[in-house]
Coordinates of N, CA, C and O and ligand atoms in Angstrom, one line a residue:
M13 N 83.5 100.1 91.6 CA 84.2 100.7 92.7 C 85.3 99.8 93.2 O 86.3 100.2 93.7
Q14 N 85.1 98.5 93.1 CA 86.1 97.5 93.6 C 87.4 97.7 92.8 O 88.5 97.5 93.4
K15 N 87.3 98.2 91.6 CA 88.5 98.3 90.8 C 89.4 99.3 91.4 O 90.6 99.2 91.3
T16 N 88.8 100.4 92.0 CA 89.6 101.5 92.5 C 90.2 101.1 93.9 O 91.1 101.7 94.4
L17 N 89.7 100.1 94.5 CA 90.2 99.7 95.8 C 91.4 98.8 95.7 O 92.3 98.8 96.5
M18 N 91.4 97.9 94.7 CA 92.4 96.8 94.7 C 93.8 97.3 94.7 O 94.6 96.7 95.5
P19 N 94.2 98.3 93.9 CA 95.6 98.7 94.0 C 96.1 99.2 95.4 O 97.1 98.8 95.9
V20 N 95.2 99.9 96.1 CA 95.5 100.4 97.5 C 95.6 99.2 98.4 O 96.5 99.1 99.2
L21 N 94.6 98.3 98.3 CA 94.5 97.2 99.2 C 95.8 96.3 99.0 O 96.4 95.8 100.0
K22 N 96.1 96.1 97.8 CA 97.3 95.2 97.5 C 98.6 95.9 98.0 O 99.4 95.2 98.6
A23 N 98.7 97.2 97.9 CA 99.9 97.9 98.4 C 99.9 97.8 99.9 O 101.0 97.6 100.5
K24 N 98.8 97.9 100.5 CA 98.8 97.8 102.0 C 99.1 96.4 102.4 O 99.9 96.2 103.4
A25 N 98.6 95.4 101.7 CA 99.0 94.0 102.0 C 100.5 93.7 101.9 O 101.1 93.1 102.7
L26 N 101.0 94.3 100.8 CA 102.5 94.0 100.5 C 103.3 94.8 101.6 O 104.3 94.3 102.1
D27 N 102.8 96.0 102.0 CA 103.5 96.8 103.0 C 103.6 96.0 104.3 O 104.6 95.9 105.0
N28 N 102.5 95.3 104.6 CA 102.4 94.6 105.9 C 103.3 93.4 105.9 O 103.6 92.8 106.9
R29 N 103.8 93.0 104.7 CA 104.7 91.8 104.7 C 106.1 92.3 104.9 O 107.0 91.4 105.1
L30 N 106.4 93.6 104.8 CA 107.7 94.1 105.1 C 108.1 93.8 106.5 O 107.3 93.8 107.4
P31 N 109.4 93.6 106.8 CA 109.9 93.4 108.1 C 109.5 94.6 109.0 O 109.2 94.4 110.2
D32 N 109.6 95.8 108.4 CA 109.2 97.0 109.2 C 108.2 97.8 108.4 O 108.5 98.8 107.8
P33 N 106.9 97.4 108.4 CA 105.9 98.0 107.6 C 105.7 99.5 107.9 O 105.9 99.9 109.0
I34 N 105.3 100.2 106.9 CA 105.0 101.7 107.1 C 103.6 101.8 107.8 O 103.5 102.5 108.8
L35 N 102.6 101.2 107.2 CA 101.3 101.3 107.7 C 100.9 100.1 108.6 O 100.2 100.3 109.6
G36 N 101.4 98.9 108.3 CA 101.1 97.7 109.1 C 99.7 97.4 109.2 O 99.2 97.1 110.3
D37 N 99.0 97.5 108.1 CA 97.5 97.2 108.0 C 97.4 95.7 108.0 O 97.5 95.0 107.0
R38 N 97.1 95.0 109.2 CA 97.0 93.6 109.2 C 95.7 93.0 108.6 O 95.6 91.8 108.5
Y39 N 94.8 93.9 108.3 CA 93.5 93.4 107.7 C 93.6 93.4 106.2 O 92.8 92.7 105.6
A40 N 94.5 94.2 105.6 CA 94.5 94.3 104.1 C 94.6 93.0 103.4 O 93.9 92.7 102.5
E41 N 95.5 92.1 103.9 CA 95.8 90.9 103.3 C 94.6 89.9 103.4 O 94.2 89.3 102.4
R42 N 93.9 90.0 104.5 CA 92.8 89.1 104.8 C 91.6 89.6 103.8 O 91.0 88.7 103.2
V43 N 91.4 90.9 103.7 CA 90.4 91.4 102.8 C 90.7 91.0 101.4 O 89.9 90.6 100.6
M44 N 92.0 91.2 101.0 CA 92.4 90.9 99.6 C 92.1 89.5 99.3 O 91.7 89.2 98.2
R45 N 92.4 88.6 100.2 CA 92.1 87.1 99.9 C 90.6 86.9 99.7 O 90.2 86.0 98.9
R46 N 89.8 87.6 100.5 CA 88.4 87.4 100.4 C 87.9 87.9 99.1 O 87.0 87.3 98.4
L47 N 88.4 89.0 98.7 CA 87.9 89.6 97.4 C 88.5 88.9 96.2 O 87.8 88.8 95.2
D48 N 89.7 88.4 96.3 CA 90.4 87.9 95.2 C 91.0 86.5 95.5 O 92.1 86.5 96.0
P49 N 90.2 85.5 95.3 CA 90.7 84.1 95.7 C 92.1 83.8 95.0 O 92.8 83.0 95.5
G50 N 92.3 84.5 93.9 CA 93.6 84.2 93.1 C 94.7 85.1 93.6 O 95.8 85.1 92.9
Y51 N 94.5 85.9 94.6 CA 95.5 86.8 95.0 C 96.9 86.2 95.2 O 97.9 86.7 94.8
D52 N 96.9 85.0 95.9 CA 98.2 84.4 96.2 C 98.9 83.9 95.0 O 100.1 83.8 94.9
R53 N 98.1 83.7 93.9 CA 98.7 83.2 92.7 C 99.0 84.4 91.8 O 99.4 84.3 90.6
G54 N 98.7 85.6 92.3 CA 99.0 86.8 91.5 C 98.0 87.1 90.4 O 98.3 87.9 89.5
R55 N 96.8 86.6 90.5 CA 95.8 86.8 89.4 C 95.1 88.2 89.6 O 95.3 88.9 90.6
G56 N 94.2 88.5 88.8 CA 93.5 89.8 88.7 C 92.5 90.0 89.8 O 92.5 89.3 90.8
A57 N 91.6 90.9 89.5 CA 90.6 91.4 90.5 C 89.4 90.6 90.5 O 89.2 89.6 89.8
T58 N 88.4 91.0 91.3 CA 87.2 90.2 91.6 C 86.0 91.0 91.1 O 86.1 92.2 90.8
Q59 N 84.8 90.4 91.2 CA 83.6 91.1 90.8 C 82.9 91.7 92.0 O 81.8 92.3 91.9
L60 N 83.4 91.5 93.2 CA 82.7 92.0 94.4 C 82.6 93.5 94.4 O 83.6 94.2 94.2
G61 N 81.5 94.1 94.7 CA 81.3 95.5 94.8 C 81.8 96.0 96.2 O 81.5 95.4 97.2
L62 N 82.4 97.2 96.2 CA 82.8 97.8 97.5 C 82.3 99.2 97.5 O 82.1 99.8 96.4
V63 N 82.2 99.8 98.6 CA 81.7 101.1 98.7 C 82.5 101.9 99.8 O 83.4 101.3 100.4
A64 N 82.3 103.1 99.9 CA 83.0 103.9 100.9 C 82.3 103.6 102.3 O 81.1 103.4 102.4
V65 N 83.2 103.4 103.3 CA 82.7 103.3 104.6 C 82.6 104.6 105.2 O 83.6 105.4 105.2
I66 N 81.5 105.0 105.8 CA 81.3 106.3 106.3 C 81.2 106.1 107.8 O 80.3 105.5 108.3
R67 N 82.1 106.7 108.5 CA 82.2 106.6 110.0 C 81.8 107.9 110.6 O 82.3 108.9 110.3
S68 N 80.8 107.8 111.5 CA 80.5 109.0 112.3 C 80.2 108.5 113.7 O 79.9 107.3 113.8
L69 N 80.4 109.3 114.7 CA 80.2 108.8 116.1 C 79.0 108.0 116.2 O 77.9 108.6 116.2
G70 N 79.1 106.7 116.4 CA 77.9 105.9 116.7 C 77.0 105.6 115.5 O 76.0 105.1 115.6
H71 N 77.5 106.1 114.3 CA 76.6 106.0 113.1 C 77.4 105.5 111.9 O 77.3 106.0 110.8
D72 N 78.2 104.4 112.1 CA 78.9 103.9 111.0 C 77.9 103.4 109.9 O 76.9 102.8 110.2
T73 N 78.3 103.6 108.7 CA 77.4 103.2 107.6 C 78.3 102.9 106.4 O 79.5 103.2 106.4
W74 N 77.7 102.5 105.3 CA 78.5 102.4 104.1 C 77.6 102.7 102.9 O 76.3 102.6 103.0
A75 N 78.1 103.2 101.9 CA 77.3 103.7 100.8 C 78.1 103.9 99.5 O 79.3 104.1 99.6
C76 N 77.4 103.9 98.4 CA 77.9 104.5 97.2 C 77.7 106.0 97.3 O 76.5 106.4 97.5
V77 N 78.7 106.8 97.3 CA 78.5 108.2 97.7 C 77.7 109.0 96.7 O 77.3 110.1 97.0
T78 N 77.6 108.5 95.5 CA 76.8 109.3 94.5 C 75.3 109.1 94.7 O 74.5 109.9 94.2
D79 N 74.9 108.1 95.5 CA 73.5 108.0 96.0 C 73.4 108.7 97.3 O 73.8 108.1 98.4
L80 N 73.0 109.9 97.3 CA 73.1 110.7 98.5 C 72.2 110.4 99.6 O 72.1 111.0 100.7
A81 N 71.5 109.2 99.5 CA 70.6 108.8 100.6 C 71.4 108.5 101.8 O 70.8 108.6 102.9
W82 N 72.7 108.2 101.7 CA 73.5 108.0 102.9 C 73.5 109.1 103.9 O 73.6 109.0 105.1
L83 N 73.3 110.3 103.3 CA 73.3 111.5 104.2 C 72.1 111.5 105.2 O 72.2 112.0 106.3
D84 N 71.0 110.8 104.9 CA 69.9 110.7 105.8 C 70.2 109.9 107.0 O 69.5 110.0 108.0
R85 N 71.3 109.1 106.9 CA 71.6 108.2 108.1 C 72.6 108.9 109.0 O 73.0 108.3 110.0
I86 N 73.0 110.1 108.7 CA 74.0 110.8 109.5 C 73.3 112.0 110.3 O 72.6 112.8 109.6
P87 N 73.5 112.1 111.6 CA 72.8 113.2 112.3 C 73.3 114.6 111.8 O 74.5 114.7 111.5
R88 N 72.4 115.5 111.6 CA 72.7 116.7 110.9 C 72.8 117.9 111.9 O 72.9 119.0 111.4
D89 N 72.6 117.6 113.2 CA 72.5 118.8 114.1 C 73.8 119.1 114.7 O 73.9 119.7 115.8
R90 N 74.9 118.7 114.1 CA 76.3 119.0 114.6 C 77.2 119.2 113.5 O 76.9 118.9 112.3
P91 N 78.4 119.8 113.8 CA 79.4 120.1 112.7 C 79.9 118.7 112.1 O 79.9 117.7 112.7
L92 N 80.2 118.8 110.8 CA 80.7 117.6 110.1 C 82.2 117.7 109.8 O 82.7 118.8 109.4
L93 N 82.9 116.6 109.9 CA 84.2 116.5 109.4 C 84.2 115.4 108.4 O 83.9 114.2 108.7
L94 N 84.3 115.7 107.1 CA 84.3 114.7 106.0 C 85.7 114.5 105.5 O 86.3 115.4 105.0
I95 N 86.2 113.3 105.6 CA 87.5 113.0 105.1 C 87.4 111.9 104.0 O 86.8 110.8 104.2
A96 N 87.9 112.2 102.8 CA 87.8 111.2 101.7 C 89.2 111.1 101.1 O 89.6 112.1 100.5
E97 N 89.8 110.0 101.1 CA 91.1 109.9 100.6 C 91.1 108.9 99.4 O 90.6 107.8 99.5
G98 N 91.5 109.3 98.2 CA 91.5 108.5 97.1 C 90.1 108.2 96.6 O 89.8 107.1 96.0
L99 N 89.2 109.1 96.7 CA 87.8 108.9 96.3 C 87.4 109.9 95.2 O 86.9 109.4 94.1
V100 N 87.6 111.2 95.4 CA 87.1 112.2 94.5 C 87.6 112.0 93.0 O 86.8 112.1 92.1
P101 N 88.8 111.6 92.8 CA 89.2 111.4 91.4 C 88.4 110.4 90.6 O 88.4 110.4 89.4
Y102 N 87.8 109.5 91.3 CA 87.0 108.4 90.7 C 85.6 108.8 90.4 O 84.9 108.0 89.8
L103 N 85.2 110.0 90.8 CA 83.8 110.5 90.6 C 83.9 111.4 89.4 O 84.9 112.0 89.1
T104 N 82.7 111.7 88.8 CA 82.7 112.7 87.7 C 82.6 114.1 88.4 O 82.2 114.1 89.6
E105 N 83.0 115.1 87.7 CA 82.9 116.4 88.3 C 81.5 116.8 88.7 O 81.3 117.4 89.8
A106 N 80.5 116.3 88.0 CA 79.1 116.6 88.3 C 78.8 115.9 89.6 O 78.1 116.5 90.5
D107 N 79.3 114.7 89.8 CA 79.0 114.0 91.1 C 79.7 114.6 92.3 O 79.2 114.7 93.4
V108 N 80.9 115.1 92.0 CA 81.7 115.7 93.1 C 80.9 117.0 93.5 O 80.7 117.3 94.7
R109 N 80.5 117.7 92.5 CA 79.8 119.0 92.8 C 78.5 118.8 93.6 O 78.2 119.4 94.6
R110 N 77.8 117.8 93.2 CA 76.5 117.4 93.8 C 76.8 117.0 95.3 O 76.1 117.4 96.2
L111 N 77.8 116.2 95.4 CA 78.1 115.7 96.7 C 78.5 116.8 97.7 O 78.0 117.0 98.8
L112 N 79.4 117.7 97.2 CA 79.9 118.7 98.1 C 78.8 119.7 98.4 O 78.6 120.1 99.6
T113 N 78.0 120.1 97.4 CA 77.0 121.2 97.7 C 75.9 120.6 98.6 O 75.4 121.3 99.5
T114 N 75.6 119.3 98.4 CA 74.5 118.7 99.2 C 75.0 118.6 100.6 O 74.2 118.8 101.6
V115 N 76.2 118.2 100.8 CA 76.8 118.0 102.2 C 76.8 119.4 102.9 O 76.4 119.5 104.0
V116 N 77.2 120.4 102.2 CA 77.2 121.8 102.8 C 75.8 122.2 103.2 O 75.6 122.8 104.2
D117 N 74.9 122.0 102.3 CA 73.5 122.3 102.6 C 73.0 121.6 103.8 O 72.1 122.1 104.6
A118 N 73.5 120.3 104.0 CA 72.9 119.5 105.0 C 73.4 119.7 106.5 O 72.7 119.3 107.4
F119 N 74.5 120.4 106.6 CA 75.1 120.5 108.0 C 75.3 122.0 108.4 O 75.6 122.8 107.5
P120 N 75.2 122.2 109.7 CA 75.3 123.6 110.1 C 76.7 124.2 109.8 O 76.9 125.4 109.5
S121 N 77.8 123.4 110.0 CA 79.1 123.8 109.8 C 80.0 122.6 109.6 O 79.5 121.4 109.8
G122 N 81.3 122.7 109.3 CA 82.1 121.6 109.2 C 83.3 121.8 108.4 O 83.6 122.9 107.9
Q123 N 84.0 120.7 108.1 CA 85.3 120.8 107.3 C 85.3 119.6 106.4 O 85.0 118.5 106.8
L124 N 85.7 119.8 105.2 CA 85.9 118.8 104.2 C 87.3 118.6 103.8 O 88.0 119.6 103.5
Q125 N 87.9 117.4 103.9 CA 89.3 117.2 103.6 C 89.3 116.0 102.5 O 88.8 114.9 102.8
F126 N 89.8 116.3 101.4 CA 89.8 115.3 100.3 C 91.0 115.6 99.4 O 91.5 116.7 99.4
D127 N 91.4 114.6 98.6 CA 92.4 114.8 97.6 C 91.8 114.8 96.2 O 90.8 114.2 95.9
T128 N 92.5 115.6 95.4 CA 92.1 115.7 94.0 C 93.4 115.4 93.1 O 94.5 115.4 93.7
V129 N 93.2 115.2 91.9 CA 94.4 115.1 91.0 C 94.3 116.2 89.9 O 93.2 116.7 89.7
P130 N 95.4 116.6 89.4 CA 95.4 117.7 88.4 C 94.8 117.1 87.1 O 94.7 115.9 86.9
V131 N 94.4 118.1 86.2 CA 93.7 117.7 85.0 C 94.6 116.7 84.1 O 94.1 115.7 83.6
W132 N 95.9 117.0 84.1 CA 96.7 116.1 83.2 C 96.7 114.6 83.8 O 96.7 113.7 83.0
A133 N 96.6 114.5 85.1 CA 96.6 113.1 85.7 C 95.3 112.4 85.4 O 95.2 111.2 85.1
W134 N 94.2 113.2 85.3 CA 92.9 112.7 85.0 C 92.9 112.3 83.5 O 92.6 111.1 83.1
R135 N 93.4 113.2 82.6 CA 93.4 112.9 81.2 C 94.3 111.7 80.8 O 94.0 111.1 79.8
T136 N 95.4 111.5 81.5 CA 96.3 110.4 81.2 C 96.0 109.1 82.0 O 96.7 108.2 81.8
S137 N 95.0 109.2 82.9 CA 94.9 108.0 83.8 C 94.5 106.8 83.0 O 94.8 105.7 83.5
R138 N 94.0 106.9 81.9 CA 93.6 105.6 81.2 C 94.9 104.9 80.7 O 94.8 103.7 80.4
W139 N 96.0 105.6 80.7 CA 97.3 104.9 80.3 C 98.1 104.6 81.5 O 99.2 104.1 81.4
D140 N 97.7 104.9 82.7 CA 98.4 104.7 83.9 C 98.5 103.1 84.1 O 97.5 102.5 84.2
P141 N 99.7 102.6 84.2 CA 99.8 101.1 84.3 C 99.1 100.5 85.5 O 98.5 99.5 85.3
T142 N 99.2 101.2 86.6 CA 98.5 100.6 87.8 C 97.0 100.6 87.7 O 96.3 99.6 87.9
L143 N 96.5 101.7 87.2 CA 95.0 101.8 87.0 C 94.5 100.9 85.9 O 93.5 100.2 86.1
R144 N 95.3 100.8 84.9 CA 95.0 99.9 83.8 C 94.8 98.5 84.2 O 94.0 97.7 83.8
R145 N 95.8 98.1 85.1 CA 95.8 96.7 85.5 C 94.4 96.3 86.2 O 94.0 95.2 86.1
Y146 N 93.8 97.3 86.8 CA 92.6 97.1 87.5 C 91.4 97.6 86.7 O 90.3 97.8 87.3
D147 N 91.7 98.0 85.5 CA 90.6 98.6 84.7 C 89.9 99.7 85.3 O 88.7 99.9 85.2
A148 N 90.7 100.6 86.0 CA 90.1 101.7 86.7 C 90.6 103.0 86.0 O 91.7 103.0 85.5
Q149 N 89.9 104.1 86.1 CA 90.5 105.3 85.7 C 89.8 106.5 86.4 O 88.8 106.4 87.0
F150 N 90.5 107.6 86.4 CA 90.0 108.8 87.0 C 88.9 109.4 86.2 O 88.9 109.3 84.9
H151 N 88.0 110.1 86.8 CA 86.9 110.8 86.0 C 86.8 112.3 86.2 O 85.9 112.9 85.7
C152 N 87.8 112.8 87.0 CA 87.8 114.3 87.1 C 89.2 114.7 87.6 O 90.0 113.9 88.1
G153 N 89.5 115.9 87.3 CA 90.8 116.5 87.8 C 90.6 118.0 87.9 O 89.8 118.6 87.2
F154 N 91.4 118.6 88.8 CA 91.3 120.1 89.0 C 92.7 120.6 89.2 O 93.5 120.2 90.0
D155 N 93.0 121.7 88.4 CA 94.3 122.3 88.5 C 94.3 123.3 89.6 O 95.4 123.6 90.2
D156 N 93.1 123.8 90.0 CA 93.1 124.8 91.1 C 92.0 124.3 92.0 O 90.8 124.7 91.9
P157 N 92.3 123.5 93.0 CA 91.3 123.0 94.0 C 90.6 124.1 94.7 O 89.4 123.9 95.1
A158 N 91.2 125.3 94.8 CA 90.5 126.4 95.5 C 89.2 126.8 94.7 O 88.3 127.3 95.3
A159 N 89.2 126.5 93.4 CA 88.0 126.9 92.6 C 86.8 126.1 93.0 O 85.7 126.6 92.8
L160 N 86.9 125.0 93.7 CA 85.8 124.2 94.1 C 85.0 125.0 95.1 O 83.7 124.8 95.3
A161 N 85.6 125.9 95.9 CA 84.9 126.7 96.9 C 83.8 127.6 96.3 O 82.9 128.0 96.9
R162 N 84.0 127.8 95.0 CA 83.0 128.7 94.3 C 81.7 128.0 94.0 O 80.7 128.6 93.5
W163 N 81.7 126.7 94.3 CA 80.5 125.9 94.0 C 79.3 126.2 95.0 O 78.2 125.9 94.7
H164 N 79.7 126.8 96.1 CA 78.6 127.0 97.1 C 79.0 128.2 98.0 O 80.2 128.3 98.4
P165 N 78.1 129.2 98.3 CA 78.5 130.4 99.0 C 79.0 130.1 100.4 O 79.8 130.8 101.0
R166 N 78.6 128.9 101.0 CA 79.1 128.6 102.3 C 80.4 127.8 102.3 O 80.9 127.4 103.3
L167 N 80.9 127.5 101.1 CA 82.2 126.8 101.0 C 83.3 127.8 101.0 O 83.3 128.8 100.3
E168 N 84.3 127.5 101.9 CA 85.5 128.4 101.9 C 86.8 127.5 101.8 O 86.9 126.5 102.5
F169 N 87.7 127.9 100.9 CA 88.9 127.2 100.7 C 89.9 127.6 101.8 O 90.1 128.7 102.1
L170 N 90.4 126.6 102.5 CA 91.3 126.8 103.6 C 92.8 126.6 103.2 O 93.6 127.5 103.4
D171 N 93.1 125.5 102.7 CA 94.5 125.1 102.5 C 94.6 123.9 101.5 O 93.7 123.2 101.4
E172 N 95.8 123.8 101.0 CA 96.0 122.6 100.2 C 97.5 122.1 100.4 O 98.4 123.0 100.7
N173 N 97.7 120.9 100.4 CA 99.1 120.3 100.4 C 99.3 119.6 99.1 O 98.5 118.6 98.8
R174 N 100.3 119.9 98.4 CA 100.6 119.2 97.1 C 101.4 118.0 97.5 O 102.2 118.0 98.4
A175 N 101.1 116.9 96.7 CA 101.8 115.6 97.0 C 103.3 115.8 97.0 O 104.0 115.2 97.8
V176 N 103.8 116.7 96.1 CA 105.3 116.8 96.0 C 105.8 117.5 97.2 O 107.0 117.5 97.5
Q177 N 104.9 118.2 98.0 CA 105.4 118.9 99.2 C 105.3 118.0 100.5 O 105.9 118.3 101.5
V178 N 104.6 116.9 100.4 CA 104.5 116.0 101.5 C 105.8 115.3 101.8 O 106.4 114.7 100.9
P179 N 106.3 115.3 103.0 CA 107.5 114.6 103.3 C 107.4 113.1 103.0 O 106.4 112.5 103.2
T180 N 108.5 112.6 102.4 CA 108.5 111.2 102.0 C 109.1 110.3 103.1 O 109.8 110.8 104.0
T181 N 108.7 109.1 103.1 CA 109.3 108.1 104.1 C 110.2 107.2 103.3 O 109.9 106.7 102.3
E182 N 111.4 107.1 103.9 CA 112.4 106.3 103.2 C 112.4 104.9 103.8 O 112.4 104.7 105.0
V183 N 112.3 103.9 103.0 CA 112.3 102.5 103.5 C 113.7 102.0 103.2 O 114.2 102.0 102.1
V184 N 114.3 101.5 104.3 CA 115.6 100.9 104.2 C 115.6 99.4 104.4 O 114.8 98.9 105.1
Ligands
SAM458 C1 92.0 104.3 95.9 S1 90.8 103.5 96.9 C2 91.0 104.5 98.4 C3 90.9 103.6 99.6 C4 91.0 104.3 100.9 N1 91.6 105.6 101.0 C5 91.8 103.3 101.8 O1 92.9 103.7 102.3 O2 91.4 102.2 102.0 C6 89.3 104.1 96.2 C7 88.1 103.8 97.0 O3 87.0 104.6 96.5 C8 85.8 103.8 96.7 N2 84.9 104.3 95.7 C9 85.0 104.6 94.4 N3 83.9 105.1 93.9 C10 83.0 105.2 94.9 C11 81.6 105.6 95.0 N4 81.0 106.1 93.9 N5 81.0 105.5 96.2 C12 81.7 105.1 97.3 N6 83.0 104.6 97.2 C13 83.6 104.7 96.1 C14 86.3 102.4 96.4 O4 85.4 101.4 97.0 C15 87.7 102.4 97.0 O5 87.6 101.9 98.3

């Protein structure tokens, strides 16, 4: 899991060094140094394991999301908003399916927001220079994210935003 975090963390750390950062994440550099003592010398990644941090009101926790025991630590008597950015492509389709259907079964109602990559991006990810550098690769891809809603009768597809449609920020 740490392999998939490093490129994002490094990008955030570098962004924060800009005179006018876009994200301004002042913790990224600190975490990067802790994970990778060679960071300042530009060396590779570390062996430390990382997991998804799961935040819910008063119930912050962390977990490997494929071990669904984390669900037992979240109150189930209220609607759920699940946001996962940059996570789903690193899971296998079987794990994504198990995660989504178990979550839907566990909560009375809610909304899931996550990003996916198309099949071509999954298939070619082993040659992606950034992912290669960290020995990471995608494990699933979907050309039609709406099809995921067919995995469970209570799942309904609402909307999607394609990365090419998202407004870009120009750095000058
Ligand atoms: C590309 S990063 C996304 C980082 C996040 N969106 C952020 O802005 O910090 C991928 C993240 O997925 C997490 N991850 C990958 N596989 C995981 C798994 N099976 N369970 C929990 N987290 C996982 C990694 O720890 C890493 O933080």
